């Protein structure tokens, strides 16, 4: 029972068929808030086009890890690299504010659990999507409109409402706007923090469908955080189980969910299914 | 017996230009810094003045720091020399520096203004001092001033264009009337103070120096002569000045100058040239007096005097 607290108990193994280099590589990343070790010495890698799931109970450090991957929260220690043109071999945790923003704007998209964190509620939905391009320097109005339309369409947002304020939209539609915003710059990395948790089951299913088809079409490498094993099972290729800031188990989704090795994961799987 | 006049300190009791030597030195240094970094808001101490903050204390301090015994000062408020605010400031400046006041844009060396630029072109050597209520043009998109300053530092102005995008989506045109955000020398976005859009092009590649000073907010910034000042716009949706082409001035019969709209009791409106100094000269000229009319920024067909950036 002591094994699961040992961060080195497992080594992340790539799916056998993938032979390319990982697009995301994190080693020994850590974050402490006062007495709380939110993320402790986590290693992870994501391969091009795959969806990496992260499950774990509340407070296990999933969102904190994601915020660090989004470079919006500084890490205490560790290394973080993205295999993207122009950024290879750069230690991303050492970038200055300006470079972090540059990288984030053009290569990383994020969807938060709460639309308030990801959307400007007083701007139109299309404006929220256009913002990404504007921040990246696009200054042609017609291009912005087209980009908003195509991103919103890709996230299956009803286009006749593209100029409504997000606060006049349903929760599911708000998540679709967030998704459209996240993919507007065709990012290399998509971070999803519980994208469907606030939604009722049928809406959740439809948003998941969108995510799945989008992912299949565009092959964006994705990190998906969820405490819902159903969501992970539907979408993720591989999964990491987190507890108390540590990764206690990782592997192919089917393997982990069908045959969990750690006692904690067994509990999690049985409680859910 | 004591009277108000006997209680009044003689003007010898004040230093030249009211401000003490340290205040003037600080202001001049900050003005030099502002000129050296066009559009950048330089913090300054902003002394207490004998008028309330919000009534032009920023502009007044800049004027007093710049004025010398041979200066000629013109003060306008919304284009008018006669408003109480302008008259008070003019009298104060004249009394504290002993320099002459004038109403003629061509004659003045310093023109302190609230909300307008003159119709006649300012020339090399003249200084336009604009009173600024709120220097931070990013405030509407980023209420946190610490973050706004980081945005200036990073030249992170995407949100300003987002604001324009939203205006186009909702109203089909740019609805920002005054304080139209403008990019100075390709680097800093500034608020040109609440001048109408009509006046913004006059700052672009101007011959004169413009100093913008906010007394309450303690910020001073500048547009040096011959500096680019480009109002924010899209590559396919352009900045435009106010549409007043079918308005004719009631006093002078002129068109294509910036007009005040004066509502009448019957529901219609009259229009008058807002720059009263210029309108007065037009009338004097018509009555045969010897006055010199300067070249204006917009000619009698409404065409701007240089190619600038105005597109139709
Ligand atoms: N800004 C912060 N300041 C202090 N403590 C924090 C902060 N952010 C997170 N924490 C703490 O770090 C730990 C991990 O939090 P985190 O939000 O990453 O968990 P989570 O796995 O996303 O949980 P949930 O499933 O509830 O979203 C928690 O104990 C939390 O209280
Ligand atoms: Mg969370």
Coordinates of C-alpha atoms and ligand atoms in Angstrom, one line a residue:
Chain A
X1 CA 0.0 0.0 0.0
X2 CA 2.9 2.3 0.3
X3 CA 3.8 1.8 -3.4
X4 CA 1.3 4.4 -4.7
X5 CA 3.0 7.2 -2.9
X6 CA 6.3 6.5 -4.6
X7 CA 6.4 8.7 -7.7
X8 CA 8.9 6.5 -9.4
X9 CA 6.8 3.4 -9.1
X10 CA 6.0 3.4 -12.8
X11 CA 7.7 4.6 -15.9
X12 CA 5.4 6.1 -18.6
X13 CA 5.4 3.7 -21.5
X14 CA 4.3 5.0 -24.9
X15 CA 1.8 3.0 -26.8
X16 CA 3.7 0.5 -28.8
X17 CA 2.7 1.7 -32.2
X18 CA 3.9 5.2 -31.8
X19 CA 7.5 5.7 -32.8
X20 CA 7.6 9.5 -33.2
X21 CA 9.0 11.7 -30.5
X22 CA 6.6 13.0 -27.9
X23 CA 5.2 16.5 -28.5
X24 CA 5.0 17.2 -24.8
X25 CA 7.6 16.2 -22.3
X26 CA 7.4 17.0 -18.6
X27 CA 9.9 15.9 -16.0
X28 CA 9.7 16.2 -12.3
X29 CA 7.3 19.2 -12.3
X30 CA 6.4 20.4 -8.8
X31 CA 4.1 23.0 -7.2
X32 CA 3.6 23.7 -3.6
X33 CA 1.1 26.1 -2.0
X34 CA 2.2 26.7 1.6
X35 CA 1.9 23.3 3.3
X36 CA 0.0 21.7 0.4
X37 CA 2.1 19.8 -2.2
X38 CA -0.4 20.3 -5.0
X39 CA 1.8 18.6 -7.7
X40 CA 4.7 16.4 -6.6
X41 CA 7.4 15.4 -9.1
X42 CA 5.2 14.5 -12.0
X43 CA 6.6 13.1 -15.3
X44 CA 4.5 12.9 -18.3
X45 CA 4.6 12.8 -22.1
X46 CA 2.1 13.2 -24.8
X47 CA 2.5 11.9 -28.3
X48 CA 1.4 13.7 -31.5
X49 CA -2.4 13.3 -32.0
X50 CA -3.1 11.4 -28.8
X51 CA -5.4 12.2 -26.0
X52 CA -3.8 11.9 -22.6
X53 CA -6.4 11.5 -19.8
X54 CA -5.8 12.6 -16.2
X55 CA -8.1 11.2 -13.5
X56 CA -8.0 11.6 -9.8
X57 CA -10.0 12.7 -6.9
X58 CA -10.8 16.3 -6.0
X59 CA -7.6 18.1 -4.9
X60 CA -5.2 15.7 -6.4
X61 CA -3.5 18.4 -8.4
X62 CA -5.0 17.9 -11.9
X63 CA -6.0 21.5 -12.5
X64 CA -2.8 22.8 -11.0
X65 CA -0.8 20.5 -13.4
X66 CA -2.9 21.8 -16.3
X67 CA -2.3 25.4 -15.4
X68 CA 1.4 24.8 -15.3
X69 CA 1.2 23.2 -18.7
X70 CA -0.6 26.3 -19.9
X71 CA 2.3 28.4 -18.4
X72 CA -0.2 30.5 -16.4
X73 CA 1.1 29.2 -13.1
X74 CA 4.9 29.1 -12.5
X75 CA 6.2 25.7 -11.4
X76 CA 8.5 25.3 -8.4
X77 CA 10.8 22.9 -10.2
X78 CA 11.0 20.6 -13.1
X79 CA 11.3 20.7 -16.9
X80 CA 8.8 21.2 -19.6
X81 CA 9.4 20.9 -23.3
X82 CA 7.2 21.1 -26.4
X83 CA 8.3 19.7 -29.7
X84 CA 7.0 22.5 -31.8
X85 CA 8.7 24.3 -34.6
X86 CA 10.9 27.1 -33.1
X87 CA 10.4 25.9 -29.5
X88 CA 12.3 22.6 -29.6
X89 CA 14.8 22.3 -26.8
X90 CA 13.6 25.5 -25.1
X91 CA 13.0 25.0 -21.4
X92 CA 9.5 26.4 -21.2
X93 CA 9.5 27.0 -17.5
X94 CA 12.4 29.4 -17.9
X95 CA 10.7 31.6 -20.6
X96 CA 10.0 35.2 -19.7
X97 CA 6.5 36.6 -19.6
X98 CA 6.6 37.8 -23.2
X99 CA 7.7 34.5 -24.7
X100 CA 5.3 32.6 -22.6
X101 CA 2.5 34.6 -23.9
X102 CA 3.7 34.2 -27.5
X103 CA 3.9 30.4 -27.1
X104 CA 0.5 30.2 -25.3
X105 CA -1.3 32.4 -27.9
X106 CA -0.2 30.5 -31.0
X107 CA 0.3 26.9 -29.8
X108 CA -1.7 26.1 -26.8
X109 CA -5.5 26.1 -26.4
X110 CA -7.4 25.6 -23.1
X111 CA -10.9 24.9 -22.1
X112 CA -11.7 25.5 -18.4
X113 CA -14.4 23.8 -16.4
X114 CA -16.0 27.2 -15.6
X115 CA -16.7 29.2 -18.7
X116 CA -16.1 32.4 -16.7
X117 CA -12.4 31.5 -16.5
X118 CA -12.1 31.1 -20.2
X119 CA -14.6 33.6 -21.8
X120 CA -15.1 37.3 -21.7
X121 CA -18.7 37.4 -20.7
X122 CA -19.3 40.9 -22.0
X123 CA -18.0 40.3 -25.4
X124 CA -19.8 38.4 -28.2
X125 CA -19.1 34.7 -28.7
X126 CA -17.5 35.4 -32.1
X127 CA -15.4 38.2 -30.4
X128 CA -14.2 35.7 -27.9
X129 CA -12.9 33.5 -30.7
X130 CA -11.5 36.4 -32.6
X131 CA -9.6 37.6 -29.6
X132 CA -7.1 34.7 -30.0
X133 CA -6.3 35.9 -33.5
X134 CA -6.2 39.5 -32.5
X135 CA -3.7 38.8 -29.7
X136 CA -1.6 37.0 -32.2
X137 CA -1.6 40.1 -34.4
X138 CA -4.4 39.6 -37.0
X139 CA -5.8 43.0 -38.0
X140 CA -8.2 42.2 -40.9
X141 CA -11.8 42.2 -40.0
X142 CA -13.0 39.9 -42.7
X143 CA -10.4 37.3 -41.7
X144 CA -11.4 37.5 -38.1
X145 CA -15.1 36.9 -39.1
X146 CA -14.2 33.9 -41.2
X147 CA -12.0 32.4 -38.5
X148 CA -14.7 32.9 -35.9
X149 CA -17.2 31.2 -38.2
X150 CA -15.0 28.2 -39.1
X151 CA -13.9 27.6 -35.5
X152 CA -17.4 27.9 -34.1
X153 CA -18.7 25.6 -36.8
X154 CA -16.0 23.1 -36.0
X155 CA -17.1 23.0 -32.4
X156 CA -20.7 22.6 -33.6
X157 CA -21.9 25.9 -32.2
X158 CA -25.2 27.2 -33.7
X159 CA -23.8 29.9 -36.0
X160 CA -27.0 32.1 -35.9
X161 CA -26.0 32.9 -32.3
X162 CA -22.4 33.7 -32.9
X163 CA -22.8 37.3 -32.0
X164 CA -24.7 36.7 -28.8
X165 CA -23.0 37.3 -25.4
X166 CA -21.8 34.1 -23.7
X167 CA -23.8 34.9 -20.7
X168 CA -27.0 34.6 -22.7
X169 CA -26.0 31.1 -23.9
X170 CA -26.6 27.7 -22.3
X171 CA -23.7 25.9 -20.5
X172 CA -23.2 23.5 -23.3
X173 CA -23.0 26.4 -25.8
X174 CA -20.6 28.3 -23.6
X175 CA -18.3 25.2 -23.6
X176 CA -18.5 25.1 -27.4
X177 CA -17.4 28.8 -27.5
X178 CA -14.5 28.0 -25.3
X179 CA -13.6 25.1 -27.5
X180 CA -13.8 27.2 -30.6
X181 CA -11.6 29.8 -28.9
X182 CA -9.1 27.1 -27.9
X183 CA -8.8 25.7 -31.5
X184 CA -9.0 29.0 -33.3
X185 CA -5.2 29.2 -33.8
X186 CA -4.9 25.5 -34.7
X187 CA -2.9 24.8 -31.6
X188 CA -0.3 22.0 -31.3
X189 CA -1.6 21.3 -27.8
X190 CA -5.1 21.3 -26.4
X191 CA -5.7 21.4 -22.7
X192 CA -9.2 20.4 -21.4
X193 CA -10.0 20.8 -17.7
X194 CA -13.2 19.0 -17.0
X195 CA -14.8 20.4 -20.2
X196 CA -18.1 18.7 -19.6
X197 CA -18.5 18.6 -15.8
X198 CA -21.0 21.3 -15.4
X199 CA -23.3 19.9 -18.1
X200 CA -26.3 17.6 -17.9
X201 CA -25.8 14.1 -19.2
X202 CA -27.3 14.5 -22.7
X203 CA -25.5 17.8 -23.4
X204 CA -22.4 16.3 -22.0
X205 CA -22.7 13.4 -24.5
X206 CA -23.1 15.8 -27.4
X207 CA -20.1 17.9 -26.4
X208 CA -18.1 14.7 -26.0
X209 CA -19.1 13.7 -29.5
X210 CA -17.9 17.1 -30.8
X211 CA -14.6 16.7 -29.0
X212 CA -14.1 13.3 -30.4
X213 CA -14.8 14.1 -34.0
X214 CA -12.8 17.3 -33.7
X215 CA -9.9 15.4 -32.3
X216 CA -10.1 12.7 -35.1
X217 CA -10.2 15.4 -37.8
X218 CA -7.5 17.7 -36.6
X219 CA -5.3 15.3 -34.6
X220 CA -4.5 17.9 -32.0
X221 CA -2.5 16.4 -29.1
X222 CA -4.7 16.8 -26.1
X223 CA -4.5 16.6 -22.3
X224 CA -7.9 15.9 -20.9
X225 CA -8.6 16.2 -17.2
X226 CA -11.7 14.6 -15.7
X227 CA -12.8 12.9 -12.6
X228 CA -15.4 11.1 -14.7
X229 CA -14.0 7.7 -15.9
X230 CA -16.8 7.6 -18.5
X231 CA -15.4 10.6 -20.2
X232 CA -11.9 9.3 -20.0
X233 CA -13.0 5.9 -21.4
X234 CA -14.7 7.5 -24.4
X235 CA -11.9 9.9 -25.3
X236 CA -8.5 9.1 -23.9
X237 CA -5.8 6.9 -25.5
X238 CA -3.8 6.8 -22.4
X239 CA -4.5 7.8 -18.8
X240 CA -2.7 8.9 -15.7
X241 CA -4.2 8.4 -12.3
X242 CA -3.3 11.2 -9.8
X243 CA -3.5 11.2 -6.1
X244 CA -2.1 13.7 -3.6
X245 CA -0.1 15.4 -6.3
X246 CA 1.6 12.2 -7.4
X247 CA 0.9 10.0 -10.5
X248 CA 0.3 6.6 -9.1
X249 CA -0.5 4.7 -12.2
X250 CA -0.4 5.3 -15.9
X251 CA -0.9 3.4 -19.1
X252 CA -3.3 2.6 -22.0
X253 CA -6.8 3.6 -21.0
X254 CA -8.3 0.1 -21.6
X255 CA -5.6 -1.5 -19.6
X256 CA -5.9 0.8 -16.6
X257 CA -9.7 0.7 -16.5
X258 CA -10.0 -3.0 -17.1
X259 CA -7.1 -4.1 -15.0
X260 CA -6.0 -1.5 -12.5
X261 CA -3.0 -2.5 -10.5
X262 CA -3.1 0.1 -7.7
X263 CA -5.6 -0.4 -4.9
X264 CA -6.7 3.2 -5.2
X265 CA -7.3 2.9 -9.0
X266 CA -9.2 -0.3 -8.3
X267 CA -11.5 1.6 -5.9
X268 CA -11.9 4.4 -8.3
X269 CA -12.9 2.1 -11.2
X270 CA -15.2 0.0 -9.1
X271 CA -16.9 3.0 -7.5
X272 CA -17.6 4.4 -10.9
X273 CA -18.7 1.4 -12.9
Chain B
X1 CA -8.8 99.0 7.5
X2 CA -8.2 95.7 5.9
X3 CA -9.6 95.0 2.5
X4 CA -9.4 92.0 0.2
X5 CA -6.9 93.9 -1.8
X6 CA -4.7 94.6 1.2
X7 CA -4.9 91.0 2.3
X8 CA -3.8 89.7 -1.1
X9 CA -0.2 88.7 -1.3
X10 CA 1.7 90.7 -3.9
X11 CA 2.7 88.7 -6.9
X12 CA 6.3 89.1 -5.9
X13 CA 5.6 86.5 -3.1
X14 CA 5.2 83.8 -5.8
X15 CA 7.9 82.3 -7.9
X16 CA 7.7 82.8 -11.6
X17 CA 5.0 80.6 -13.1
X18 CA 3.6 79.8 -9.6
X19 CA 5.4 76.5 -9.4
X20 CA 8.6 76.4 -7.3
X21 CA 11.9 75.7 -9.0
X22 CA 11.9 72.0 -8.0
X23 CA 8.4 71.4 -9.4
X24 CA 9.3 73.1 -12.6
X25 CA 12.6 71.2 -12.9
X26 CA 10.7 67.9 -12.3
X27 CA 8.1 68.7 -14.9
X28 CA 10.6 69.8 -17.5
X29 CA 12.6 66.6 -17.0
X30 CA 9.4 64.5 -17.2
X31 CA 8.4 66.3 -20.4
X32 CA 11.8 65.6 -21.9
X33 CA 11.4 62.0 -21.1
X34 CA 7.9 62.0 -22.5
X35 CA 9.2 63.5 -25.7
X36 CA 12.0 60.9 -25.9
X37 CA 9.5 58.1 -25.6
X38 CA 6.6 59.2 -27.7
X39 CA 3.2 58.1 -26.3
X40 CA 4.7 56.6 -23.1
X41 CA 2.9 57.8 -19.9
X42 CA 5.6 59.2 -17.6
X43 CA 4.5 59.5 -14.0
X44 CA 5.1 62.8 -12.3
X45 CA 4.4 64.4 -9.0
X46 CA 1.5 66.7 -10.0
X47 CA 1.5 69.5 -7.4
X48 CA -1.5 71.0 -5.7
X49 CA -2.8 73.9 -7.8
X50 CA -5.2 76.6 -6.8
X51 CA -7.9 75.0 -8.9
X52 CA -9.5 71.6 -8.3
X53 CA -8.2 68.4 -9.8
X54 CA -10.2 67.6 -12.9
X55 CA -10.3 71.2 -14.1
X56 CA -7.1 71.2 -16.1
X57 CA -4.4 71.0 -13.4
X58 CA -2.3 68.7 -15.5
X59 CA -2.4 71.0 -18.5
X60 CA -1.9 74.0 -16.3
X61 CA 1.3 72.6 -14.7
X62 CA 2.7 71.7 -18.1
X63 CA 2.0 75.2 -19.4
X64 CA 3.5 76.9 -16.4
X65 CA 6.6 74.7 -16.7
X66 CA 7.0 75.7 -20.3
X67 CA 6.0 79.4 -20.3
X68 CA 8.7 82.1 -20.3
X69 CA 8.3 85.8 -20.2
X70 CA 8.0 86.1 -23.9
X71 CA 5.5 83.3 -24.4
X72 CA 2.1 83.9 -25.8
X73 CA -0.6 81.7 -24.3
X74 CA -4.0 80.8 -25.7
X75 CA -6.4 78.7 -23.6
X76 CA -9.5 77.0 -25.1
X77 CA -12.2 74.8 -23.7
X78 CA -14.2 72.8 -26.3
X79 CA -12.8 75.2 -28.9
X80 CA -13.9 78.3 -27.0
X81 CA -11.7 81.0 -25.5
X82 CA -14.6 82.4 -23.5
X83 CA -15.7 79.5 -21.3
X84 CA -15.2 80.1 -17.6
X85 CA -12.7 77.4 -17.3
X86 CA -10.5 78.7 -20.2
X87 CA -10.8 82.3 -19.0
X88 CA -9.7 81.4 -15.5
X89 CA -6.8 79.4 -16.6
X90 CA -5.7 82.1 -19.0
X91 CA -5.9 84.8 -16.4
X92 CA -4.0 82.7 -13.9
X93 CA -1.2 81.9 -16.4
X94 CA -0.9 85.5 -17.5
X95 CA -0.8 86.8 -13.9
X96 CA 1.8 84.2 -12.7
X97 CA 4.1 84.5 -15.7
X98 CA 3.5 88.0 -16.9
X99 CA 3.3 86.6 -20.4
X100 CA 0.7 87.8 -23.0
X101 CA -2.5 86.0 -23.6
X102 CA -4.0 85.7 -27.1
X103 CA -7.0 84.3 -28.9
X104 CA -5.2 83.9 -32.2
X105 CA -3.9 80.3 -32.9
X106 CA -1.3 81.7 -35.3
X107 CA 0.2 84.0 -32.6
X108 CA 0.4 81.8 -29.6
X109 CA 3.4 79.8 -28.6
X110 CA 1.6 77.6 -26.2
X111 CA -2.0 76.5 -26.7
X112 CA -3.6 74.8 -23.7
X113 CA -6.8 73.0 -24.7
X114 CA -9.5 70.9 -23.3
X115 CA -11.3 68.6 -25.8
X116 CA -10.3 70.3 -29.1
X117 CA -7.4 71.0 -31.4
X118 CA -7.6 74.3 -33.4
X119 CA -8.8 74.4 -37.0
X120 CA -5.8 76.4 -38.2
X121 CA -2.6 74.4 -38.5
X122 CA -0.1 74.7 -35.7
X123 CA 3.4 75.3 -36.8
X124 CA 7.0 74.4 -35.9
X125 CA 7.8 75.9 -32.5
X126 CA 4.3 76.0 -31.2
X127 CA 3.2 73.7 -28.3
X128 CA -0.2 72.2 -27.9
X129 CA -0.9 71.2 -24.3
X130 CA -3.9 69.0 -23.9
X131 CA -5.7 68.4 -20.6
X132 CA -6.3 64.7 -20.0
X133 CA -8.9 63.4 -17.6
X134 CA -7.9 59.7 -18.1
X135 CA -4.6 58.9 -19.7
X136 CA -5.0 55.1 -19.6
X137 CA -6.6 54.0 -22.8
X138 CA -6.4 50.4 -21.8
X139 CA -8.7 51.0 -18.8
X140 CA -11.8 50.0 -20.7
X141 CA -10.4 46.6 -21.5
X142 CA -8.2 46.0 -18.4
X143 CA -9.4 47.7 -15.2
X144 CA -6.3 46.5 -13.3
X145 CA -3.7 49.2 -13.9
X146 CA -0.7 47.0 -12.9
X147 CA -1.7 44.6 -15.7
X148 CA -2.4 47.5 -18.1
X149 CA 1.1 48.7 -17.6
X150 CA 2.4 45.2 -18.4
X151 CA 0.3 45.2 -21.5
X152 CA 1.9 48.5 -22.6
X153 CA 5.3 47.0 -21.9
X154 CA 4.6 43.9 -24.0
X155 CA 2.8 45.9 -26.7
X156 CA -0.1 43.6 -26.0
X157 CA -2.9 45.6 -27.6
X158 CA -5.1 42.9 -29.1
X159 CA -7.9 43.7 -26.7
X160 CA -8.1 47.2 -28.0
X161 CA -8.8 45.8 -31.4
X162 CA -11.3 43.4 -29.9
X163 CA -13.2 46.4 -28.6
X164 CA -13.3 47.7 -32.2
X165 CA -14.3 44.3 -33.4
X166 CA -17.2 44.3 -31.0
X167 CA -18.3 47.8 -32.2
X168 CA -18.4 46.6 -35.8
X169 CA -20.3 43.5 -34.9
X170 CA -22.9 45.3 -32.8
X171 CA -23.2 48.7 -34.6
X172 CA -21.6 48.2 -38.0
X173 CA -19.1 51.0 -37.4
X174 CA -16.7 52.4 -34.8
X175 CA -18.7 54.1 -32.2
X176 CA -15.9 55.6 -30.1
X177 CA -16.4 59.3 -30.4
X178 CA -13.7 61.0 -28.3
X179 CA -10.4 59.8 -27.0
X180 CA -10.0 57.6 -30.0
X181 CA -7.1 55.2 -29.2
X182 CA -4.1 55.8 -31.5
X183 CA -0.7 54.1 -31.9
X184 CA 2.1 56.6 -31.5
X185 CA 5.3 56.1 -33.4
X186 CA 4.4 52.4 -34.0
X187 CA 4.9 51.6 -30.3
X188 CA 2.5 52.9 -27.6
X189 CA -1.2 53.2 -27.8
X190 CA -2.3 56.4 -26.2
X191 CA -5.5 58.2 -25.5
X192 CA -5.3 61.5 -27.4
X193 CA -7.4 63.1 -24.6
X194 CA -11.2 63.6 -25.3
X195 CA -10.7 65.4 -28.6
X196 CA -13.2 64.4 -31.3
X197 CA -12.2 62.0 -34.0
X198 CA -12.1 65.0 -36.3
X199 CA -9.0 66.2 -34.5
X200 CA -7.0 63.0 -34.3
X201 CA -5.5 63.2 -37.8
X202 CA -4.1 66.6 -36.9
X203 CA -1.6 65.0 -34.5
X204 CA -0.2 62.7 -37.2
X205 CA 3.1 64.0 -38.6
X206 CA 2.3 67.4 -37.1
X207 CA 4.8 70.3 -37.1
X208 CA 4.1 71.1 -33.5
X209 CA 4.9 69.4 -30.2
X210 CA 1.9 68.0 -28.3
X211 CA 2.0 67.5 -24.6
X212 CA -0.8 65.6 -22.8
X213 CA -1.0 65.9 -19.1
X214 CA -3.3 64.4 -16.6
X215 CA -3.1 66.1 -13.2
X216 CA -5.3 63.9 -11.2
X217 CA -3.8 60.7 -12.6
X218 CA -0.3 62.1 -12.5
X219 CA 0.8 61.1 -16.0
X220 CA 2.3 63.1 -18.7
X221 CA 3.0 62.0 -22.3
X222 CA 3.9 63.6 -25.6
X223 CA 3.8 63.4 -29.4
X224 CA 6.9 65.1 -30.7
X225 CA 6.8 66.9 -34.1
X226 CA 6.7 64.7 -37.2
X227 CA 5.7 61.6 -35.3
X228 CA 3.3 58.9 -36.6
X229 CA -0.1 58.9 -34.8
X230 CA -2.3 56.2 -36.2
X231 CA -5.8 55.7 -35.0
X232 CA -6.5 52.0 -34.4
X233 CA -8.4 50.4 -37.4
X234 CA -8.6 47.2 -39.3
X235 CA -6.9 46.7 -42.7
X236 CA -10.3 46.5 -44.2
X237 CA -12.4 48.7 -41.9
X238 CA -11.1 52.2 -41.5
X239 CA -11.1 54.9 -38.9
X240 CA -13.3 57.8 -40.0
X241 CA -13.9 61.3 -38.7
X242 CA -17.3 62.7 -37.8
X243 CA -19.7 63.1 -40.7
X244 CA -20.7 66.7 -40.7
X245 CA -20.5 67.5 -44.4
X246 CA -24.1 68.9 -44.7
X247 CA -23.7 71.2 -41.8
X248 CA -23.1 74.9 -42.4
X249 CA -21.9 77.3 -39.7
X250 CA -24.6 79.8 -38.8
X251 CA -22.2 82.6 -37.9
X252 CA -19.7 82.3 -40.8
X253 CA -21.4 80.3 -43.5
X254 CA -18.4 77.9 -43.5
X255 CA -18.6 74.1 -44.0
X256 CA -16.1 71.4 -43.3
X257 CA -14.9 72.6 -39.9
X258 CA -15.8 70.9 -36.7
X259 CA -19.3 72.2 -35.6
X260 CA -21.2 72.5 -32.4
X261 CA -24.8 71.4 -32.7
X262 CA -27.1 73.9 -31.0
X263 CA -30.7 72.6 -30.5
X264 CA -33.5 75.0 -31.2
X265 CA -36.8 75.2 -29.5
X266 CA -38.7 73.9 -32.6
X267 CA -36.7 70.7 -32.6
X268 CA -34.3 71.6 -35.3
X269 CA -30.6 72.4 -34.7
X270 CA -28.2 75.2 -35.7
X271 CA -24.5 74.6 -36.2
X272 CA -21.6 76.8 -35.3
X273 CA -17.9 76.4 -35.8
X274 CA -16.6 75.1 -32.5
X275 CA -13.2 76.9 -32.7
X276 CA -14.5 80.3 -31.8
X277 CA -11.1 82.0 -32.2
X278 CA -11.2 81.0 -35.9
X279 CA -14.8 81.8 -36.4
X280 CA -14.3 85.3 -34.9
X281 CA -11.4 85.9 -37.3
X282 CA -13.6 84.8 -40.3
X283 CA -16.2 87.3 -39.3
X284 CA -13.7 90.1 -38.8
X285 CA -12.3 89.4 -42.2
X286 CA -15.7 89.5 -43.8
X287 CA -16.2 92.9 -42.1
X288 CA -13.0 94.2 -43.7
X289 CA -10.7 94.1 -40.7
X290 CA -7.0 93.2 -41.3
X291 CA -6.7 89.7 -39.9
X292 CA -4.6 86.8 -41.0
X293 CA -6.3 83.5 -41.5
X294 CA -4.0 80.6 -41.2
X295 CA -4.1 77.5 -43.4
X296 CA -6.5 75.0 -41.9
X297 CA -6.2 71.2 -41.4
X298 CA -9.3 70.6 -43.6
X299 CA -9.8 72.7 -46.6
X300 CA -13.1 74.1 -47.9
X301 CA -13.9 70.8 -49.6
X302 CA -13.3 68.8 -46.4
X303 CA -10.0 67.4 -47.7
X304 CA -7.3 66.9 -45.1
X305 CA -4.0 68.8 -45.8
X306 CA -1.8 65.8 -46.2
X307 CA -2.2 62.3 -47.4
X308 CA -1.8 61.1 -43.8
X309 CA -3.7 57.9 -43.2
X310 CA -7.3 59.0 -43.8
X311 CA -8.9 56.6 -46.2
X312 CA -12.3 56.9 -47.6
Ligands
LIG1 N1 -4.0 29.1 -5.9 C1 -3.9 28.2 -4.9 N2 -3.6 28.5 -3.7 C2 -3.5 27.6 -2.7 N3 -3.8 26.3 -2.8 C3 -4.1 25.9 -4.0 C4 -4.2 26.8 -5.1 N4 -4.6 26.1 -6.2 C5 -4.8 24.8 -5.8 N5 -4.5 24.7 -4.5 C6 -4.5 23.5 -3.7 O1 -3.7 22.5 -4.5 C7 -4.4 21.3 -4.4 C8 -4.7 20.7 -5.8 O2 -5.7 21.5 -6.4 P1 -6.3 21.3 -7.9 O3 -7.2 22.4 -8.1 O4 -5.1 21.2 -8.8 O5 -7.0 19.9 -7.7 P2 -7.9 19.2 -8.8 O6 -7.3 17.8 -8.9 O7 -8.1 20.0 -10.0 O8 -9.3 19.1 -8.0 P3 -10.8 19.1 -8.6 O9 -11.1 17.8 -9.2 O10 -11.6 19.4 -7.4 O11 -10.8 20.2 -9.6 C9 -5.6 21.4 -3.6 O12 -5.4 21.0 -2.2 C10 -5.8 22.9 -3.6 O13 -6.4 23.4 -2.4
LIG2 MG1 -9.8 21.0 -11.0

